[in-house]
XYZ file of C-alpha atoms in Angstrom:
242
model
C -88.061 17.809 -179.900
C -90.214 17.253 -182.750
C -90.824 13.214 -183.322
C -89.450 12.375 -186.689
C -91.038 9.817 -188.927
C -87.912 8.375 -189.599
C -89.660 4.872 -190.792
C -91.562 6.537 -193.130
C -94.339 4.383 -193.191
C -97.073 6.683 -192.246
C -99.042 7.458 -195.525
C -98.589 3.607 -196.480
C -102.023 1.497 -196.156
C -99.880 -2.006 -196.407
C -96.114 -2.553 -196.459
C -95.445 -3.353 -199.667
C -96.827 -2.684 -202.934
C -100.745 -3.264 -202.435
C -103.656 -1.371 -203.702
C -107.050 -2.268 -201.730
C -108.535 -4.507 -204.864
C -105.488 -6.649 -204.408
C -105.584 -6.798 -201.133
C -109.673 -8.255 -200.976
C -108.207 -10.516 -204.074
C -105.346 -12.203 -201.915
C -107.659 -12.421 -198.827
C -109.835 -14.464 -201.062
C -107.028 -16.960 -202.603
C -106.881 -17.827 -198.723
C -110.229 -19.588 -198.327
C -112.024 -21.193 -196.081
C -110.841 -19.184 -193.179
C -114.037 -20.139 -191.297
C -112.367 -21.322 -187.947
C -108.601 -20.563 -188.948
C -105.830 -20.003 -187.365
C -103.775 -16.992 -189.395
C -99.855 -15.756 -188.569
C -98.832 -13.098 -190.480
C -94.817 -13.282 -189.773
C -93.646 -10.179 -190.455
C -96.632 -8.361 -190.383
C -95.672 -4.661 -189.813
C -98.835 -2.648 -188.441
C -100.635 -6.257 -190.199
C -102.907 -4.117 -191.899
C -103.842 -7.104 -194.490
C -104.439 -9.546 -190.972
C -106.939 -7.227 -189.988
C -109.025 -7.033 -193.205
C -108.722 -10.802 -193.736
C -110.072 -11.005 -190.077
C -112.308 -9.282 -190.830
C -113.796 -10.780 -193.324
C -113.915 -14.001 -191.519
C -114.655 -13.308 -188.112
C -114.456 -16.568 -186.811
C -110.492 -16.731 -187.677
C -107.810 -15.476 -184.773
C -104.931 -13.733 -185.874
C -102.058 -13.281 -184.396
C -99.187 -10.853 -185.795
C -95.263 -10.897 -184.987
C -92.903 -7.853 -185.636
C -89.455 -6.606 -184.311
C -91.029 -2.966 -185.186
C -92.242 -1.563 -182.133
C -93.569 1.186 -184.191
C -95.388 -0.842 -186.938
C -96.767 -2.576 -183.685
C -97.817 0.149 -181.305
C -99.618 0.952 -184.925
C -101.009 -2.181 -185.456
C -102.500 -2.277 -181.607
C -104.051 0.726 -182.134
C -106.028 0.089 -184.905
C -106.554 -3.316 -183.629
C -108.338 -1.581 -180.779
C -110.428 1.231 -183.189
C -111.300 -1.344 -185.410
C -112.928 -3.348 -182.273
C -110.539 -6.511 -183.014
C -108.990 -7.375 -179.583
C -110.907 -10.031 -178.704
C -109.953 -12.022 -182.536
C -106.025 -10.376 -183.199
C -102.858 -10.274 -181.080
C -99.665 -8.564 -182.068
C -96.506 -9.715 -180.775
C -93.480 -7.897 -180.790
C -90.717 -10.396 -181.118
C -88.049 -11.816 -183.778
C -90.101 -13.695 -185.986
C -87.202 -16.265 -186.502
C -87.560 -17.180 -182.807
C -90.789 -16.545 -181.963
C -92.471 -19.739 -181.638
C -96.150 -20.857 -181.770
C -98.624 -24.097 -182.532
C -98.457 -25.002 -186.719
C -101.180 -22.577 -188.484
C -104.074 -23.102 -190.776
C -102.495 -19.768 -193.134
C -99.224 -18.192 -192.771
C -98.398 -15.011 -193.954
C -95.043 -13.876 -194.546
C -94.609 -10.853 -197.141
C -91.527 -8.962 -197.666
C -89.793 -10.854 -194.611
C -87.940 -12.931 -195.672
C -84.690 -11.039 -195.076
C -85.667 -11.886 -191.355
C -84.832 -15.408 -192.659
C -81.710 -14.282 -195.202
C -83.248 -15.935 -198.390
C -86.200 -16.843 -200.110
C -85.373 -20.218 -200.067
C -85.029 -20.209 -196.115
C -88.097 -18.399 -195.774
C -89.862 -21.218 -197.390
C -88.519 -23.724 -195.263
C -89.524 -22.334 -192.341
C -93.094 -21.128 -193.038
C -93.570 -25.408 -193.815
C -92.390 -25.862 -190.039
C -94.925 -23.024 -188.763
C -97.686 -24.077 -191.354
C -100.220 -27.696 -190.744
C -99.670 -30.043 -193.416
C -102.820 -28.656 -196.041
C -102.501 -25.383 -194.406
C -101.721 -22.234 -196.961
C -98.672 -19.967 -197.394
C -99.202 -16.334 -198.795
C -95.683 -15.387 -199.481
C -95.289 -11.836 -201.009
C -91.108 -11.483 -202.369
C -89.299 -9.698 -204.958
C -88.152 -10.957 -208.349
C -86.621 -9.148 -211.452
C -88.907 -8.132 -214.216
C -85.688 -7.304 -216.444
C -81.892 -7.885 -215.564
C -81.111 -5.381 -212.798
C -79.159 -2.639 -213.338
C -75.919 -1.765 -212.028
C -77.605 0.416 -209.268
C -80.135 -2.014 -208.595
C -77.037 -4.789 -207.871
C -75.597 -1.815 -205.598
C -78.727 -1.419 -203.580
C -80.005 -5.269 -203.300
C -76.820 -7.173 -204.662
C -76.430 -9.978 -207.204
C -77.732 -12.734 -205.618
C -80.807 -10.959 -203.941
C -83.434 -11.993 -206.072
C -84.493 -14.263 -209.130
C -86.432 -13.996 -211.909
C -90.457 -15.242 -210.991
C -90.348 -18.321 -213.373
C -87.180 -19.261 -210.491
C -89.230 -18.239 -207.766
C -92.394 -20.413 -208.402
C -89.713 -23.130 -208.916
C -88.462 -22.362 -205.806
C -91.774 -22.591 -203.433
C -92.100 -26.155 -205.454
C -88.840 -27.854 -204.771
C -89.371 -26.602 -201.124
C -93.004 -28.457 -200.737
C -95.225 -26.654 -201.681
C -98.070 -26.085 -204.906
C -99.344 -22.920 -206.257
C -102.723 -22.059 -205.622
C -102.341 -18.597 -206.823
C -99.833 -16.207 -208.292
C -100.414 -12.284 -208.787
C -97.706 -9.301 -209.235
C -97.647 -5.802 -208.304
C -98.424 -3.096 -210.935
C -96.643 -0.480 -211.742
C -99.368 1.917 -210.278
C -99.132 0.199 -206.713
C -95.116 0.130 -206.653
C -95.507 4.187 -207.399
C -97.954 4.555 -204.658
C -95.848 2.230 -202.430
C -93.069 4.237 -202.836
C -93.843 7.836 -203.178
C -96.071 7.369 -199.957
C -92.741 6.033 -198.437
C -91.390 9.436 -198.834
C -94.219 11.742 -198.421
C -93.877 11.307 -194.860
C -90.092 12.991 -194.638
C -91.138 15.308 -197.157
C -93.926 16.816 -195.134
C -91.722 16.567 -192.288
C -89.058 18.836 -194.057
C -91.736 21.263 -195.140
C -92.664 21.910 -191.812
C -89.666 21.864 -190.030
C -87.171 23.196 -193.057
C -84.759 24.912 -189.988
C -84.179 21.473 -187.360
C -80.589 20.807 -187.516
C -81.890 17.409 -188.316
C -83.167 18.314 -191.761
C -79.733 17.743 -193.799
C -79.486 14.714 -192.622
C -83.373 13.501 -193.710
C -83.398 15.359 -197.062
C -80.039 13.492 -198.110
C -81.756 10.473 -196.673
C -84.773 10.721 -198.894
C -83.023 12.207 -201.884
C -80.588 9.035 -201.480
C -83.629 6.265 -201.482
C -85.343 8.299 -204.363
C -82.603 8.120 -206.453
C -82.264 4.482 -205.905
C -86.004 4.149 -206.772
C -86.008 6.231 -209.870
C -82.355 5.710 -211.472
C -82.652 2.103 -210.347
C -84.370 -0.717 -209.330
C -87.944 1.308 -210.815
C -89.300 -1.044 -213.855
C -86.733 -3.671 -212.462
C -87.805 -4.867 -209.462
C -90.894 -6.841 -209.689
C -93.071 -7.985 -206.449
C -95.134 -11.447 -206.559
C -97.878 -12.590 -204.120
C -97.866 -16.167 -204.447
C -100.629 -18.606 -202.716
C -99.141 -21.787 -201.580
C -100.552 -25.303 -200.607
C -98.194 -26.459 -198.172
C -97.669 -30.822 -199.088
């Protein structure tokens, strides 16, 4: 049988919306990381762990995932990029895996791991030193969410960013930093979500698995387009843990 990239994940630098500029920028909110400690919770193939180790190579990483295939990923490039002695990935539940409090946590778009926002925080200040620094990356409404958006992520899924700075505050924490995804990198996020399948379908337009994929995509795309697009808003925000 022909693998399937069902995860669709393939074309996609980072997990979530990220262009490479914003990606050095949030690396740099982080700083010092001479000597730190950095757990990216959530960390998918921890693409952004790897730069910011990279950058700093006297910082240890160490990534956690339940995505075996965002983690075989991850070790792999871990390995090309000649990183194995300064980056482990894990693959375990992040809301059991347990380690020593970090210098920087990482936790961006995970916190459904935790169920809320709000829980997220709380636990990051349990896995973070007291000083130490949060990079949380979440979603918030740019504009009241339409009908199809409260279908796909329901009514009480997100907040509007004002109410999610508010948020990391009343849970302990101060804002360093604060940055949103474009427009441009929510595009590329998404249609490089897709391209995956859609090359997939191209090439294989006969497998009796192709309904099922194209219905899939067409689905998600809908969701994306005739939905949450313009609505849903992403924030990075850069958090001094008190």
């Amino acid at each position: 049988m022909t693998d399937l990239p069902l995860n669709g994940h393939a074309y996609r630098d980072f997990n979530a919306p990220l262009s490479d500029t914003k990606a050095y920028d949030l690396i740099t909110t982080l700083q010092p990381l001479a000597g730190a400690t950095v757990v990216d919770y959530g960390c998918g193939w921890a693409e952004l762990l790897l730069r910011a180790v990279e950058q700093e190579p006297t910082a240890r990483g160490v990534g956690v995932d339940s995505d075996d295939y965002a983690i075989i990923r991850g070790r792999r490039n871990v390995e090309a990029r000649g990183l194995a002695s300064y980056v482990r990935l894990d693959l375990a539940d992040v809301t059991t895996w347990e380690a020593e409090p970090a210098d920087v946590v990482i936790s961006i778009g995970a916190s459904h791991a935790w169920g809320r926002t709000k829980d997220t925080l709380e636990a990051m200040r349990t896995r973070l030193r007291p000083g130490g620094t949060l990079l949380l990356g979440d979603g918030f409404w740019e504009r009241p969410p339409s009908p199809k958006s409260v279908e796909i992520f329901g009514e009480a899924g997100f907040g509007t960013l004002p109410e999610l700075v508010d948020l990391a505050m009343t849970c302990g924490y101060r804002l360093l930093s604060l940055t949103t995804a474009t427009q441009d990198e929510w595009d590329s996020f998404e249609s490089r979500g897709y391209a995956a399948r859609e090359r997939w379908l191209l090439e294989h337009p006969d497998d009796p698995r192709a309904d099922e994929v194209r219905a899939t995509v067409d689905d998600r795309r809908e969701g994306w387009l005739k939905g949450y697009r313009g609505e849903l808003g992403f924030a990075y925000l850069t958090l001094a843990h008190i």
